[in-house]
Amino acid sequence: MGSMPTSHFSGLAAPPRDEIFELLGQFRRDTYPERVNLSAGVYCTDEGEPMPLQVVRQAETAIYQAADPHRHDYGAIEGDAAFLALARDFTFSTACSADRVVSVQTVSGSGANHTGARFLADNLRPRRVWLSDPTWVNHDLIWQTVGVAVHYYPYYNAKTRSFDFDGMVAKLEAEAEANDVVLLHACAHNPTGLDPTQEQWKAIAQLCQRKSLFPFFDNAYQGFASGDPDHDAWAVRHFAQLQGPALEMGVAQSFSKNMGLYGHRTGAFHLVTTGEGSMSAARESITANLAMIVRSEFSMSPRFGSDIAKTILGSKALTAEWYTELQVMSSRLISMRKALYDALVRLGTPGSWVHIVNQIGMFSYTGLTTPEVVYLRQKYHIYMHSSGRISMAGLNTKNVEYVASAIHEVRSNPSVMTSA
Ligand code: LMR
């Protein structure tokens, strides 16, 4: 018997696993009764249960009842045109004319970020992409994968626990060059929960115009942040309606959070063009290039989630119900911010905690250190990202006191970490 050939892969180095989903897996295997999941951004009810939206259930029922014989067919490579038109209008409303926007359906927000990054890497050929420091971990991975040099602009001032607008502008002013991509979070910045004001957004847009930078918005929380989709789309729409010169830009859209379609991977990438010159030929060519990326990677996006989104967005009555549910979700998160803040203040926990109520959206960047995070997981079975980011959606009226007491213990008496 000959010896086994050596595997091509025996020396393969293992890259680090994604921390957010590793924590989610650990939490799901944990049987401790008081365990708390504050890791991945997934909305839960006050009972700690997942919440399929009522309006999504109605759309599902309508789809099953219609029993369209084509419902399992292949779709078009670039996606469902009716879904894309509704998704585009939900994003931009009347901020720019529809013929300036080329849209392609994607595998939710990650897919939209990746498809957009691949398209821009090949066709804009930026020297760099500028990401906020910190940003959602997948941004870095996605842009590295398409071979564009990743640079960071300051975003978070750890001392003041606030958005570092001056630092961001100074960095981009000094170092960004024409055609560089600047990745921006449309609202509810992940992980910090800190957004620019409208005046600051205007200044960022002017900077992009003046220096010919290419804005790329990650729009994962529209309607989920404030409860009002128009309010949350303000920055994207402001950039899209600018004149002299009009900006070209990308928008990665996700329906994971605002419709709760997490596992259905429902989203779109929108490329906004200037609209000048012979755009009909350019549109055709942009669409063909985007379709080529989609075809080579996954042929086409899944259709069930986009059928649900299309059913909701295509009906005035269902859209109105959806907006009510968005209010319910965003209000619960805001009330949990207040409950956690109040509990920490009542306990007299060392440190300032007002940033928890000042931040917005799914996450709070608590300022807890990595050793504190590890201790909270090991001793109290409270799972959160090592950056100190917590998902507000994992807090509820039953566990918020438990979480606050645990934070109080570790903050009041740091020696518990070394004696653990
Ligand atoms: C998160 O940041 O927790 C979510 O957006 C889930 C993800 O894909 O990382």
Short mmCIF file of C-alpha atoms and ligand atoms in Angstrom, two decimals:
data_model
loop_
_atom_site.label_atom_id
_atom_site.label_comp_id
_atom_site.label_asym_id
_atom_site.label_seq_id
_atom_site.Cartn_x
_atom_site.Cartn_y
_atom_site.Cartn_z
CA MET A 1 0.00 0.00 0.00
CA GLY A 2 1.47 3.36 -1.05
CA SER A 3 1.62 6.22 1.42
CA MET A 4 -1.21 8.79 1.37
CA PRO A 5 -0.34 11.81 -0.79
CA THR A 6 0.22 15.02 1.15
CA SER A 7 -2.82 17.29 0.96
CA HIS A 8 -2.49 20.57 -0.91
CA PHE A 9 -4.15 22.11 2.11
CA SER A 10 -2.26 20.58 5.01
CA GLY A 11 -0.32 23.81 5.63
CA LEU A 12 -3.31 26.07 5.23
CA ALA A 13 -3.42 28.84 7.84
CA ALA A 14 -6.87 29.40 9.39
CA PRO A 15 -8.01 33.04 9.28
CA PRO A 16 -9.81 34.26 12.41
CA ARG A 17 -13.50 33.33 12.44
CA ASP A 18 -16.03 36.14 12.37
CA GLU A 19 -16.40 37.15 16.01
CA ILE A 20 -20.04 38.24 15.81
CA PHE A 21 -21.27 34.89 14.49
CA GLU A 22 -18.87 32.89 16.70
CA LEU A 23 -20.43 34.59 19.74
CA LEU A 24 -23.92 33.89 18.44
CA GLY A 25 -23.01 30.19 18.10
CA GLN A 26 -21.54 30.10 21.63
CA PHE A 27 -24.63 31.78 23.03
CA ARG A 28 -26.93 29.27 21.33
CA ARG A 29 -24.97 26.38 22.86
CA ASP A 30 -24.94 27.97 26.34
CA THR A 31 -27.56 26.45 28.66
CA TYR A 32 -27.09 28.89 31.60
CA PRO A 33 -30.63 30.10 32.45
CA GLU A 34 -29.72 33.80 32.70
CA ARG A 35 -27.56 33.98 29.58
CA VAL A 36 -27.93 37.19 27.55
CA ASN A 37 -27.12 37.68 23.87
CA LEU A 38 -25.92 41.20 23.10
CA SER A 39 -23.71 40.16 20.16
CA ALA A 40 -25.26 40.00 16.65
CA GLY A 41 -27.72 42.72 15.74
CA VAL A 42 -30.97 40.75 15.60
CA TYR A 43 -34.21 42.27 16.89
CA CYS A 44 -35.94 40.40 19.73
CA THR A 45 -39.15 41.06 21.65
CA ASP A 46 -39.30 41.96 25.33
CA GLU A 47 -39.62 38.19 25.93
CA GLY A 48 -36.25 37.72 24.21
CA GLU A 49 -37.87 35.97 21.25
CA PRO A 50 -37.32 36.64 17.54
CA MET A 51 -40.08 38.77 16.03
CA PRO A 52 -41.32 37.95 12.55
CA LEU A 53 -43.12 41.17 11.59
CA GLN A 54 -46.93 40.88 11.35
CA VAL A 55 -46.78 42.56 7.97
CA VAL A 56 -44.23 40.01 6.78
CA ARG A 57 -46.56 37.21 7.89
CA GLN A 58 -49.37 38.78 5.87
CA ALA A 59 -47.13 39.03 2.82
CA GLU A 60 -46.05 35.38 3.25
CA THR A 61 -49.67 34.27 3.44
CA ALA A 62 -50.54 36.27 0.33
CA ILE A 63 -47.63 34.70 -1.56
CA TYR A 64 -48.60 31.15 -0.52
CA GLN A 65 -52.25 31.76 -1.35
CA ALA A 66 -51.43 33.17 -4.79
CA ALA A 67 -49.52 29.89 -5.45
CA ASP A 68 -47.96 31.36 -8.59
CA PRO A 69 -46.66 28.35 -10.55
CA HIS A 70 -43.53 30.39 -11.37
CA ARG A 71 -42.68 31.07 -7.73
CA HIS A 72 -39.74 28.65 -7.71
CA ASP A 73 -38.41 29.60 -11.16
CA TYR A 74 -35.10 31.21 -11.93
CA GLY A 75 -35.32 34.98 -11.88
CA ALA A 76 -33.33 37.47 -13.96
CA ILE A 77 -29.61 37.67 -13.15
CA GLU A 78 -29.86 41.34 -12.17
CA GLY A 79 -32.91 40.60 -10.03
CA ASP A 80 -36.65 41.25 -9.94
CA ALA A 81 -37.27 44.57 -11.74
CA ALA A 82 -40.44 45.35 -9.77
CA PHE A 83 -38.71 44.71 -6.42
CA LEU A 84 -35.73 46.82 -7.49
CA ALA A 85 -37.89 49.79 -8.53
CA LEU A 86 -39.70 49.71 -5.16
CA ALA A 87 -36.42 49.30 -3.23
CA ARG A 88 -34.91 52.21 -5.19
CA ASP A 89 -37.88 54.49 -4.49
CA PHE A 90 -37.87 53.54 -0.80
CA THR A 91 -34.23 54.65 -0.67
CA PHE A 92 -34.17 57.77 -2.81
CA SER A 93 -37.84 58.83 -3.00
CA THR A 94 -37.77 61.93 -5.27
CA ALA A 95 -34.19 62.98 -4.42
CA CYS A 96 -32.95 62.03 -7.88
CA SER A 97 -34.62 60.88 -11.08
CA ALA A 98 -35.01 57.13 -11.46
CA ASP A 99 -33.02 57.14 -14.71
CA ARG A 100 -29.90 58.17 -12.80
CA VAL A 101 -29.99 54.96 -10.73
CA VAL A 102 -28.90 51.50 -11.88
CA SER A 103 -29.95 48.77 -9.45
CA VAL A 104 -29.15 45.11 -9.06
CA GLN A 105 -30.56 42.64 -6.53
CA THR A 106 -28.06 41.26 -4.04
CA VAL A 107 -27.60 38.73 -1.27
CA SER A 108 -28.65 41.28 1.36
CA GLY A 109 -26.36 44.02 2.68
CA SER A 110 -23.11 42.04 2.63
CA GLY A 111 -23.82 41.03 -0.97
CA ALA A 112 -24.64 44.64 -1.87
CA ASN A 113 -21.42 45.88 -0.29
CA HIS A 114 -19.44 43.20 -2.06
CA THR A 115 -21.10 43.61 -5.48
CA GLY A 116 -20.61 47.38 -5.30
CA ALA A 117 -17.00 47.01 -4.14
CA ARG A 118 -16.22 44.52 -6.93
CA PHE A 119 -17.82 46.80 -9.55
CA LEU A 120 -15.97 49.90 -8.32
CA ALA A 121 -12.65 48.07 -7.94
CA ASP A 122 -12.91 46.96 -11.59
CA ASN A 123 -14.42 50.07 -13.15
CA LEU A 124 -13.65 53.13 -11.00
CA ARG A 125 -10.26 51.73 -9.95
CA PRO A 126 -9.92 53.74 -6.75
CA ARG A 127 -6.48 53.86 -5.15
CA ARG A 128 -8.03 53.55 -1.70
CA VAL A 129 -11.23 53.03 0.18
CA TRP A 130 -11.71 55.07 3.36
CA LEU A 131 -13.57 53.31 6.17
CA SER A 132 -14.64 54.83 9.47
CA ASP A 133 -12.55 53.85 12.48
CA PRO A 134 -14.25 51.74 13.78
CA THR A 135 -16.65 50.22 11.27
CA TRP A 136 -18.68 47.04 10.72
CA VAL A 137 -16.04 44.29 10.54
CA ASN A 138 -17.19 42.98 7.18
CA HIS A 139 -16.37 46.26 5.38
CA ASP A 140 -12.68 45.70 5.85
CA LEU A 141 -12.86 42.08 4.67
CA ILE A 142 -14.98 42.92 1.62
CA TRP A 143 -12.69 45.69 0.33
CA GLN A 144 -9.58 43.63 0.98
CA THR A 145 -11.15 40.81 -1.02
CA VAL A 146 -11.57 43.05 -4.06
CA GLY A 147 -7.98 44.26 -3.75
CA VAL A 148 -8.49 47.93 -2.86
CA ALA A 149 -6.14 49.40 -0.22
CA VAL A 150 -8.09 50.00 2.99
CA HIS A 151 -7.47 53.23 4.93
CA TYR A 152 -9.33 54.63 7.92
CA TYR A 153 -10.68 58.04 8.82
CA PRO A 154 -11.19 58.88 12.52
CA TYR A 155 -14.83 58.48 13.55
CA TYR A 156 -15.00 57.82 17.27
CA ASN A 157 -13.54 60.02 19.97
CA ALA A 158 -13.05 57.60 22.87
CA LYS A 159 -12.50 60.42 25.39
CA THR A 160 -15.75 62.23 24.67
CA ARG A 161 -17.58 59.11 23.41
CA SER A 162 -18.79 61.18 20.48
CA PHE A 163 -18.46 61.42 16.68
CA ASP A 164 -15.09 62.90 15.72
CA PHE A 165 -16.30 65.13 12.87
CA ASP A 166 -13.20 67.35 12.90
CA GLY A 167 -10.87 64.36 12.84
CA MET A 168 -12.76 62.79 9.94
CA VAL A 169 -12.75 65.94 7.82
CA ALA A 170 -9.11 66.77 8.57
CA LYS A 171 -7.97 63.29 7.55
CA LEU A 172 -9.93 63.16 4.31
CA GLU A 173 -9.00 66.74 3.48
CA ALA A 174 -5.30 65.98 3.91
CA GLU A 175 -4.99 62.48 2.48
CA ALA A 176 -7.92 61.43 0.30
CA GLU A 177 -7.46 61.78 -3.46
CA ALA A 178 -9.83 62.03 -6.41
CA ASN A 179 -11.65 58.75 -7.10
CA ASP A 180 -11.00 57.36 -3.62
CA VAL A 181 -14.10 55.67 -2.22
CA VAL A 182 -15.43 56.95 1.13
CA LEU A 183 -17.63 54.44 2.90
CA LEU A 184 -20.39 56.09 4.96
CA HIS A 185 -23.11 54.61 7.16
CA ALA A 186 -26.44 56.08 6.06
CA CYS A 187 -27.82 56.03 9.63
CA ALA A 188 -27.36 54.18 12.93
CA HIS A 189 -23.60 53.81 12.53
CA ASN A 190 -22.46 50.27 13.32
CA PRO A 191 -20.81 49.83 15.86
CA THR A 192 -20.86 53.26 17.54
CA GLY A 193 -24.53 54.32 17.23
CA LEU A 194 -23.27 57.85 16.46
CA ASP A 195 -24.41 59.69 13.32
CA PRO A 196 -23.35 63.05 11.85
CA THR A 197 -25.85 65.90 12.20
CA GLN A 198 -27.50 67.21 9.02
CA GLU A 199 -25.06 70.17 9.00
CA GLN A 200 -22.14 67.76 9.29
CA TRP A 201 -23.54 65.60 6.47
CA LYS A 202 -23.73 68.71 4.28
CA ALA A 203 -20.06 69.44 4.95
CA ILE A 204 -19.09 65.81 4.20
CA ALA A 205 -21.02 65.99 0.91
CA GLN A 206 -19.25 69.23 -0.04
CA LEU A 207 -15.91 67.62 0.74
CA CYS A 208 -16.77 64.72 -1.59
CA GLN A 209 -17.78 67.18 -4.33
CA ARG A 210 -14.71 69.37 -3.93
CA LYS A 211 -12.21 66.53 -3.81
CA SER A 212 -14.06 64.27 -6.31
CA LEU A 213 -14.37 61.48 -3.75
CA PHE A 214 -16.79 58.64 -4.44
CA PRO A 215 -19.33 58.17 -1.61
CA PHE A 216 -20.51 54.64 -0.90
CA PHE A 217 -23.37 54.40 1.61
CA ASP A 218 -24.11 51.31 3.63
CA ASN A 219 -27.86 51.64 4.24
CA ALA A 220 -28.72 48.75 6.56
CA TYR A 221 -31.02 50.44 9.08
CA GLN A 222 -33.44 52.69 7.14
CA GLY A 223 -36.57 53.09 9.28
CA PHE A 224 -35.11 50.95 12.03
CA ALA A 225 -33.01 53.76 13.56
CA SER A 226 -35.59 56.48 14.20
CA GLY A 227 -38.76 54.61 13.21
CA ASP A 228 -39.15 57.00 10.25
CA PRO A 229 -37.69 55.75 6.92
CA ASP A 230 -37.66 59.26 5.42
CA HIS A 231 -35.75 60.69 8.34
CA ASP A 232 -33.22 57.84 8.23
CA ALA A 233 -32.70 58.35 4.46
CA TRP A 234 -31.89 62.05 4.85
CA ALA A 235 -28.14 61.76 4.23
CA VAL A 236 -28.44 59.45 1.20
CA ARG A 237 -31.09 61.71 -0.34
CA HIS A 238 -29.09 64.85 0.37
CA PHE A 239 -26.08 63.43 -1.50
CA ALA A 240 -28.31 62.19 -4.35
CA GLN A 241 -29.99 65.54 -4.95
CA LEU A 242 -26.83 67.68 -4.99
CA GLN A 243 -26.09 69.72 -8.08
CA GLY A 244 -22.96 71.50 -9.31
CA PRO A 245 -21.53 68.93 -9.63
CA ALA A 246 -23.96 66.03 -9.16
CA LEU A 247 -22.30 63.23 -7.24
CA GLU A 248 -22.04 59.66 -8.46
CA MET A 249 -22.29 57.20 -5.60
CA GLY A 250 -23.11 53.69 -4.48
CA VAL A 251 -25.74 52.56 -1.98
CA ALA A 252 -25.80 49.09 -0.41
CA GLN A 253 -29.33 48.37 0.82
CA SER A 254 -30.45 45.65 3.21
CA PHE A 255 -33.91 44.54 4.36
CA SER A 256 -32.45 42.31 7.12
CA LYS A 257 -33.16 44.62 10.03
CA ASN A 258 -36.04 46.85 8.94
CA MET A 259 -38.18 43.94 7.64
CA GLY A 260 -36.58 41.31 9.87
CA LEU A 261 -35.64 39.22 6.80
CA TYR A 262 -32.20 38.30 8.19
CA GLY A 263 -31.79 34.78 6.81
CA HIS A 264 -33.61 35.52 3.55
CA ARG A 265 -30.72 37.69 2.34
CA THR A 266 -32.74 40.46 0.71
CA GLY A 267 -31.06 43.59 -0.62
CA ALA A 268 -29.91 45.69 -3.54
CA PHE A 269 -26.94 47.65 -4.80
CA HIS A 270 -27.83 51.01 -6.37
CA LEU A 271 -25.35 52.94 -8.47
CA VAL A 272 -26.28 56.61 -8.84
CA THR A 273 -24.80 58.17 -11.98
CA THR A 274 -24.55 61.85 -12.90
CA GLY A 275 -27.25 61.46 -15.52
CA GLU A 276 -25.22 63.54 -17.96
CA GLY A 277 -24.44 62.62 -21.56
CA SER A 278 -25.76 59.53 -23.26
CA MET A 279 -26.86 57.69 -20.14
CA SER A 280 -29.04 55.08 -21.82
CA ALA A 281 -25.98 53.38 -23.36
CA ALA A 282 -24.03 53.76 -20.11
CA ARG A 283 -26.94 52.31 -18.09
CA GLU A 284 -27.02 49.24 -20.31
CA SER A 285 -23.30 48.78 -19.93
CA ILE A 286 -23.34 49.31 -16.13
CA THR A 287 -26.18 46.79 -15.77
CA ALA A 288 -24.33 44.25 -17.93
CA ASN A 289 -21.18 44.63 -15.83
CA LEU A 290 -23.10 44.25 -12.57
CA ALA A 291 -24.94 41.23 -14.00
CA MET A 292 -21.60 39.65 -14.93
CA ILE A 293 -20.42 39.94 -11.31
CA VAL A 294 -23.66 38.43 -10.01
CA ARG A 295 -23.62 35.61 -12.57
CA SER A 296 -20.05 34.58 -11.84
CA GLU A 297 -20.57 34.56 -8.07
CA PHE A 298 -24.07 33.23 -7.39
CA SER A 299 -26.12 33.53 -10.63
CA MET A 300 -28.95 35.46 -8.99
CA SER A 301 -30.24 36.46 -5.57
CA PRO A 302 -32.80 34.40 -3.65
CA ARG A 303 -36.40 35.35 -4.41
CA PHE A 304 -38.54 34.65 -1.36
CA GLY A 305 -37.36 37.63 0.70
CA SER A 306 -37.63 39.98 -2.27
CA ASP A 307 -41.15 38.65 -2.99
CA ILE A 308 -42.08 39.59 0.59
CA ALA A 309 -40.47 43.05 0.35
CA LYS A 310 -42.15 43.62 -3.03
CA THR A 311 -45.56 42.65 -1.62
CA ILE A 312 -45.18 45.08 1.29
CA LEU A 313 -43.67 48.00 -0.63
CA GLY A 314 -46.17 47.52 -3.47
CA SER A 315 -49.17 47.96 -1.16
CA LYS A 316 -50.03 51.28 0.52
CA ALA A 317 -51.91 49.48 3.31
CA LEU A 318 -49.10 47.01 4.06
CA THR A 319 -46.48 49.78 3.90
CA ALA A 320 -48.46 51.78 6.47
CA GLU A 321 -48.59 48.72 8.75
CA TRP A 322 -44.88 48.18 8.27
CA TYR A 323 -44.14 51.77 9.30
CA THR A 324 -46.11 51.18 12.52
CA GLU A 325 -44.03 48.08 13.27
CA LEU A 326 -40.83 50.01 12.60
CA GLN A 327 -41.96 52.48 15.25
CA VAL A 328 -42.57 49.63 17.71
CA MET A 329 -39.09 48.16 17.16
CA SER A 330 -37.19 51.45 17.28
CA SER A 331 -39.11 52.65 20.36
CA ARG A 332 -38.34 49.44 22.23
CA LEU A 333 -34.62 49.93 21.54
CA ILE A 334 -34.78 53.54 22.70
CA SER A 335 -36.58 52.50 25.90
CA MET A 336 -33.90 49.85 26.58
CA ARG A 337 -31.20 52.53 26.26
CA LYS A 338 -32.97 54.52 28.93
CA ALA A 339 -33.52 51.45 31.17
CA LEU A 340 -29.84 50.48 31.05
CA TYR A 341 -28.70 54.05 31.62
CA ASP A 342 -31.11 54.51 34.56
CA ALA A 343 -30.02 51.25 36.19
CA LEU A 344 -26.30 52.11 35.95
CA VAL A 345 -26.90 55.59 37.36
CA ARG A 346 -29.06 54.20 40.17
CA LEU A 347 -26.33 51.69 41.08
CA GLY A 348 -23.71 54.45 40.99
CA THR A 349 -21.59 52.50 38.52
CA PRO A 350 -18.24 54.28 38.03
CA GLY A 351 -17.97 56.09 34.68
CA SER A 352 -20.25 58.27 32.59
CA TRP A 353 -23.08 56.46 30.79
CA VAL A 354 -25.03 59.24 29.09
CA HIS A 355 -23.64 58.18 25.69
CA ILE A 356 -25.88 55.10 25.89
CA VAL A 357 -28.99 57.28 25.56
CA ASN A 358 -27.39 59.66 23.07
CA GLN A 359 -26.50 56.91 20.58
CA ILE A 360 -29.06 55.60 18.08
CA GLY A 361 -30.03 52.37 16.36
CA MET A 362 -29.27 48.75 17.00
CA PHE A 363 -26.00 49.20 18.89
CA SER A 364 -24.40 50.97 21.78
CA TYR A 365 -20.66 51.38 21.96
CA THR A 366 -20.49 51.09 25.73
CA GLY A 367 -16.83 51.86 26.40
CA LEU A 368 -16.44 48.49 28.19
CA THR A 369 -12.91 47.16 27.69
CA THR A 370 -12.05 43.79 26.16
CA PRO A 371 -11.05 42.27 29.56
CA GLU A 372 -14.36 43.48 31.01
CA VAL A 373 -16.23 41.94 28.05
CA VAL A 374 -14.46 38.61 28.55
CA TYR A 375 -15.20 38.65 32.29
CA LEU A 376 -18.89 39.40 31.70
CA ARG A 377 -19.10 36.45 29.32
CA GLN A 378 -17.26 33.99 31.57
CA LYS A 379 -18.88 34.94 34.87
CA TYR A 380 -22.34 36.16 33.82
CA HIS A 381 -22.87 34.50 30.40
CA ILE A 382 -23.46 37.93 28.84
CA TYR A 383 -22.25 37.82 25.23
CA MET A 384 -21.02 40.99 23.51
CA HIS A 385 -18.39 41.96 20.95
CA SER A 386 -14.85 42.48 22.30
CA SER A 387 -15.03 46.15 21.23
CA GLY A 388 -17.65 46.70 23.95
CA ARG A 389 -20.44 47.00 21.36
CA ILE A 390 -23.77 45.72 22.61
CA SER A 391 -26.88 45.00 20.59
CA MET A 392 -29.67 46.88 22.35
CA ALA A 393 -32.13 44.35 20.91
CA GLY A 394 -30.85 41.67 23.30
CA LEU A 395 -31.88 43.74 26.33
CA ASN A 396 -35.40 43.51 27.76
CA THR A 397 -37.27 44.45 30.91
CA LYS A 398 -36.43 41.05 32.44
CA ASN A 399 -32.64 41.08 31.94
CA VAL A 400 -31.62 44.75 31.96
CA GLU A 401 -31.12 44.86 35.75
CA TYR A 402 -29.02 41.67 35.58
CA VAL A 403 -26.80 43.19 32.87
CA ALA A 404 -26.49 46.52 34.74
CA SER A 405 -25.53 44.73 38.01
CA ALA A 406 -22.90 42.68 36.18
CA ILE A 407 -21.40 45.82 34.61
CA HIS A 408 -21.55 47.48 38.02
CA GLU A 409 -19.62 44.63 39.64
CA VAL A 410 -16.79 44.65 37.11
CA ARG A 411 -16.56 48.47 36.99
CA SER A 412 -16.64 49.01 40.74
CA ASN A 413 -14.12 46.33 41.49
CA PRO A 414 -11.75 45.68 38.56
CA SER A 415 -9.70 43.26 40.68
CA VAL A 416 -12.47 40.66 40.18
CA MET A 417 -11.08 40.20 36.66
CA THR A 418 -7.68 39.12 37.86
CA SER A 419 -9.04 36.97 40.67
CA ALA A 420 -11.50 35.22 38.33
C1 LMR B 1 -24.10 42.88 13.20
O1 LMR B 1 -23.29 43.78 12.97
O2 LMR B 1 -24.19 42.30 14.28
C2 LMR B 1 -25.06 42.44 12.13
O3 LMR B 1 -25.05 43.36 11.09
C3 LMR B 1 -24.82 41.05 11.71
C4 LMR B 1 -23.64 40.92 10.78
O4 LMR B 1 -23.84 40.51 9.64
O5 LMR B 1 -22.51 41.23 11.19
#
